[in-house]
Short mmCIF file of C-alpha atoms and ligand atoms in Angstrom, two decimals:
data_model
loop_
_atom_site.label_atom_id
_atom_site.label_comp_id
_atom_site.label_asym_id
_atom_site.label_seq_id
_atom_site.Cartn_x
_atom_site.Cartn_y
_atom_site.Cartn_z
CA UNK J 1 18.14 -21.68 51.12
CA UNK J 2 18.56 -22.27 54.62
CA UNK J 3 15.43 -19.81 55.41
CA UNK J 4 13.78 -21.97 53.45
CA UNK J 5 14.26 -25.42 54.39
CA UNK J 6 13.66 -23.87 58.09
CA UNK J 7 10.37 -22.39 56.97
CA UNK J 8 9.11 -25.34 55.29
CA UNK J 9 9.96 -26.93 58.83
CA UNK J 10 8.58 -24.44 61.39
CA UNK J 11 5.23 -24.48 58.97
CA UNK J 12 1.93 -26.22 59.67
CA UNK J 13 1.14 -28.70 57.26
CA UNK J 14 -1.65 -27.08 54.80
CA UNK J 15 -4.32 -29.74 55.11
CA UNK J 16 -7.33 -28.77 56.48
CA UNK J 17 -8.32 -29.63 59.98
CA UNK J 18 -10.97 -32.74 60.01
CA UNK J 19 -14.34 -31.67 60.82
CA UNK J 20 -16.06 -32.57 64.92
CA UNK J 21 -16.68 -35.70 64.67
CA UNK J 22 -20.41 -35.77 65.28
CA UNK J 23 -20.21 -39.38 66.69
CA UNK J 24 -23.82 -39.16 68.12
CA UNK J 25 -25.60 -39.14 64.72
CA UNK J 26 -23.60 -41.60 62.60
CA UNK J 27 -23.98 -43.91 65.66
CA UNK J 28 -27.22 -44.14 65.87
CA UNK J 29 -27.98 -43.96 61.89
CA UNK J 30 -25.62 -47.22 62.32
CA UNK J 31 -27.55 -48.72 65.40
CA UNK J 32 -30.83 -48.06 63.15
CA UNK J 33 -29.63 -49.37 60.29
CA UNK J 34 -28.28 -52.98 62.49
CA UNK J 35 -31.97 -53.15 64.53
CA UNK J 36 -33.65 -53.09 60.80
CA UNK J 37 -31.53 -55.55 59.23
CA UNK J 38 -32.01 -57.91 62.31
CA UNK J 39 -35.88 -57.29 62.06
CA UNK J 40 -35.97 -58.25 58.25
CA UNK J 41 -32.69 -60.98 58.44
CA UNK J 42 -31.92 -62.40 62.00
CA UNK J 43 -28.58 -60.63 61.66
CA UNK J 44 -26.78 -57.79 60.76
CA UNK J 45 -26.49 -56.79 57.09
CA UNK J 46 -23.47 -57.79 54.50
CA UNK J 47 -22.78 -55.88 51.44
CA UNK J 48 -21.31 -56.65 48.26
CA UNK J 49 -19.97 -53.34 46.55
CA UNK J 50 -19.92 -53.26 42.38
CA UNK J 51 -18.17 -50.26 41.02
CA UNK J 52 -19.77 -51.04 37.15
CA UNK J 53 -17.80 -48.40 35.74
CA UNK J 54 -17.67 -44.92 38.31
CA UNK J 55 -15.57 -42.62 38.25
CA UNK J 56 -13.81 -43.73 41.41
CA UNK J 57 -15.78 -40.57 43.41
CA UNK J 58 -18.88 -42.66 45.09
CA UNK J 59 -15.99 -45.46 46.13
CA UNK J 60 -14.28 -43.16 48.24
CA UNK J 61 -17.40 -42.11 50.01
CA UNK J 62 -18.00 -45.55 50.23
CA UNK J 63 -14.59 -47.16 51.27
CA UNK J 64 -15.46 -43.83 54.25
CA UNK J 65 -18.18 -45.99 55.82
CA UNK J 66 -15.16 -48.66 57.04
CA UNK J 67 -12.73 -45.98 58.06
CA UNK J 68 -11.72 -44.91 61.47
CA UNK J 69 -14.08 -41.90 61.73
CA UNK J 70 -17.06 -44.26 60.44
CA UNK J 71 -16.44 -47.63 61.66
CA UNK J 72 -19.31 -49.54 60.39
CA UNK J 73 -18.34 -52.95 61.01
CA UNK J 74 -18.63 -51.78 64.94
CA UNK J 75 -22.23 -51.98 64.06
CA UNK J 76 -22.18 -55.75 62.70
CA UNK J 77 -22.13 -54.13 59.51
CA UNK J 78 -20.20 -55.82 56.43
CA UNK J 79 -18.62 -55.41 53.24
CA UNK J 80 -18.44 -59.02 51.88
CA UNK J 81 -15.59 -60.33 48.83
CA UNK J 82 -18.65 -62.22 47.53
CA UNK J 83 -22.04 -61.90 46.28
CA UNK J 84 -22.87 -65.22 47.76
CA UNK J 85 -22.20 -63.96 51.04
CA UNK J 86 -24.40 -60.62 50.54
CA UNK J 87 -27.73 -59.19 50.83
CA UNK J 88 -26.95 -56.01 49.47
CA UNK J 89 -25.31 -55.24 45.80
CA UNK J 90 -24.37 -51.64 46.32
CA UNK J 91 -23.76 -50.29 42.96
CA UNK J 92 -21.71 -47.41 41.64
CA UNK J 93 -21.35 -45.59 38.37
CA UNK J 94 -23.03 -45.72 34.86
CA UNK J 95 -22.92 -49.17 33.52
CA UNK J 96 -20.06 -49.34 31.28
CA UNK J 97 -20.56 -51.71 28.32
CA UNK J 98 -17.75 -53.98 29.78
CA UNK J 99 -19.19 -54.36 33.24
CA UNK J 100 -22.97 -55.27 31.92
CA UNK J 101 -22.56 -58.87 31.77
CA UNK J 102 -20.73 -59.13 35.28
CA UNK J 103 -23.11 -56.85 37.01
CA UNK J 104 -25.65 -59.34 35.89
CA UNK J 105 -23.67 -62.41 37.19
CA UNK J 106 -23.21 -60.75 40.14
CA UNK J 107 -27.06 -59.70 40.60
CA UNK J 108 -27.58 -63.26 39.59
CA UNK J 109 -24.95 -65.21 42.08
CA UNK J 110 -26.22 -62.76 44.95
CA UNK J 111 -28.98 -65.32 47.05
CA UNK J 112 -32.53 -64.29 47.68
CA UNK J 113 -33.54 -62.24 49.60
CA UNK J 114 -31.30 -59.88 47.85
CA UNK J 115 -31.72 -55.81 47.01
CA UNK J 116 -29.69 -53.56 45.05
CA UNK J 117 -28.69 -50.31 46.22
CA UNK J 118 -27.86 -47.96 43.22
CA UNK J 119 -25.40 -44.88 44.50
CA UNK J 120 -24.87 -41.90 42.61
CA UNK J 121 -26.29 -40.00 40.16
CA UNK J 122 -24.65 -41.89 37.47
CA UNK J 123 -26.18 -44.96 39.02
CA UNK J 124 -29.54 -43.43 38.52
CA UNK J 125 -29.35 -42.72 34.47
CA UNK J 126 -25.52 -42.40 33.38
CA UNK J 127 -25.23 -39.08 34.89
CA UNK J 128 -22.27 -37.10 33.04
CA UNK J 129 -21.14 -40.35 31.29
CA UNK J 130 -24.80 -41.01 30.02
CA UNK J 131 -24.80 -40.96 25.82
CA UNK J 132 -20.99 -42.21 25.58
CA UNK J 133 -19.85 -44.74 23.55
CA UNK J 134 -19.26 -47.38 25.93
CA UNK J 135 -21.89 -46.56 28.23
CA UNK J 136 -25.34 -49.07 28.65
CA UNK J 137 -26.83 -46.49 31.14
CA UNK J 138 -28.12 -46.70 34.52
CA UNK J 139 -27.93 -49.57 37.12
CA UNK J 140 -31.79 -50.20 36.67
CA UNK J 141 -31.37 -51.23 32.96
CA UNK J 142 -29.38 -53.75 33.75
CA UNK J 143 -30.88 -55.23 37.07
CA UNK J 144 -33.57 -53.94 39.04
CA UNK J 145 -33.04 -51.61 41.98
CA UNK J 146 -34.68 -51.27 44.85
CA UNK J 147 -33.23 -47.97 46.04
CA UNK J 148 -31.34 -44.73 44.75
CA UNK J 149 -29.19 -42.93 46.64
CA UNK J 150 -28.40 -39.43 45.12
CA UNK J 151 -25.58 -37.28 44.92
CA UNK J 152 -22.14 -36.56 43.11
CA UNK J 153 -20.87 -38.51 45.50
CA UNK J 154 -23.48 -38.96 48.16
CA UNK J 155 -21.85 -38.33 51.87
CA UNK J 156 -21.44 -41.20 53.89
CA UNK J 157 -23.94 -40.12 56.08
CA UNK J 158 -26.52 -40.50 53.12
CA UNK J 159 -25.85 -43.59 52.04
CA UNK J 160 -26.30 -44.87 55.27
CA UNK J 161 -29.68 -43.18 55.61
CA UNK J 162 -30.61 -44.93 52.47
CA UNK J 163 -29.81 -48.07 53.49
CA UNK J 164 -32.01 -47.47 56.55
CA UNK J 165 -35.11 -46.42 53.87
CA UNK J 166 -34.40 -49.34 52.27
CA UNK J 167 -34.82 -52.13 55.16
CA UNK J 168 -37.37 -49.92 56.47
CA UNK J 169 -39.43 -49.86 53.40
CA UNK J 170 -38.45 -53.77 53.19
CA UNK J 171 -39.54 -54.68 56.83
CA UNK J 172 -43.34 -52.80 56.10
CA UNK J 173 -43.62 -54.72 52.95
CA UNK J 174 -43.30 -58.04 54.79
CA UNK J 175 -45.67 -56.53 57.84
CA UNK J 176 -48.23 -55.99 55.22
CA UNK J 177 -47.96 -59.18 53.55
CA UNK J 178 -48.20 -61.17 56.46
CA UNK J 179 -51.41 -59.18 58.37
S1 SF4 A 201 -22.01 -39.88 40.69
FE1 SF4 A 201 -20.25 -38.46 40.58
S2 SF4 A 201 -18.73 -39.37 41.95
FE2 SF4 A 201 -20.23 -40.99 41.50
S3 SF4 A 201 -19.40 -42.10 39.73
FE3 SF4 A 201 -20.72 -40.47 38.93
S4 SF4 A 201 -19.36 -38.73 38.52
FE4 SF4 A 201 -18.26 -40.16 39.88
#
């Protein structure tokens, strides 16, 4: 017993060791993502997360992009309690029955000029929960999306260099329109 309790002392924990930090890339996909939301906004970019019925997986690669080894908000960057306060709706999972009619508030409460960010393949058409019982489908039969962000979960990384596509592909739209 005593050989043990000594062993499970003198033992390194078994979790795995955290990968280098490669600080140079997510900076300046951050600091790329900020100059594009200034071009299009004045100011940096707030976000309103829906989770309309994941699986919990794409949240935790999302909840990432605030944690110490991400840091977002260093960037300006914001997750916002409100749709009133965003201009992104970043939206998770199929679209559970349940959640249709709130995603739609939400869409609807969120002010102009406003995009929606689906993330995950279940965002995209269902993914594995596509065909069940209390499943509508994908984000973009419920509102309209302006960008989808693969994966099962996407990375952090990824879902930053989609919001980057996004305001890029926003900020040519406007050039165009106003040449
Ligand atoms: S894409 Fe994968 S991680 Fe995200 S909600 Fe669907 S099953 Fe979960």
């Amino acid at each position: 017993m005593r050989r043990l309790i000594l062993g499970g002392l003198l033992r390194p924990p078994l979790t795995e060791a955290r990968p280098a930090p490669d600080e140079s890339m997510v900076g300046e996909l951050a600091a790329a993502l900020d100059r594009a939301a200034f071009k299009r906004l004045g100011r940096s970019l707030s976000i309103r997360e829906v989770d309309a019925g994941s699986c919990n997986g794409c949240e935790l690669e999302i909840v990432a992009l605030n944690n110490a080894y991400y840091d977002l908000e260093r960037f300006g960057l914001r997750f916002v309690a409100s749709p009133r306060h965003a201009d992104v709706l970043m939206v998770t999972g199929p679209v559970t029955k349940n959640m249709r009619e709130a995603l739609k508030r939400t869409y609807d409460a969120t002010p102009e000029p406003k995009w929606v960010v689906a993330v995950g393949d279940c965002a995209l058409n269902g993914g594995c929960f596509a065909g069940s019982y209390a499943v509508v489908g994908g984000v973009g039969q419920v509102v309209p999306v302006d960008l989808h962000v693969p994966g099962c979960p996407p990375p952090p990384v990824e879902i930053l260099k989609g919001l980057i596509a996004l305001l890029d592909r926003v900020n040519a739209k406007s050039r165009v329109a106003t040449a």
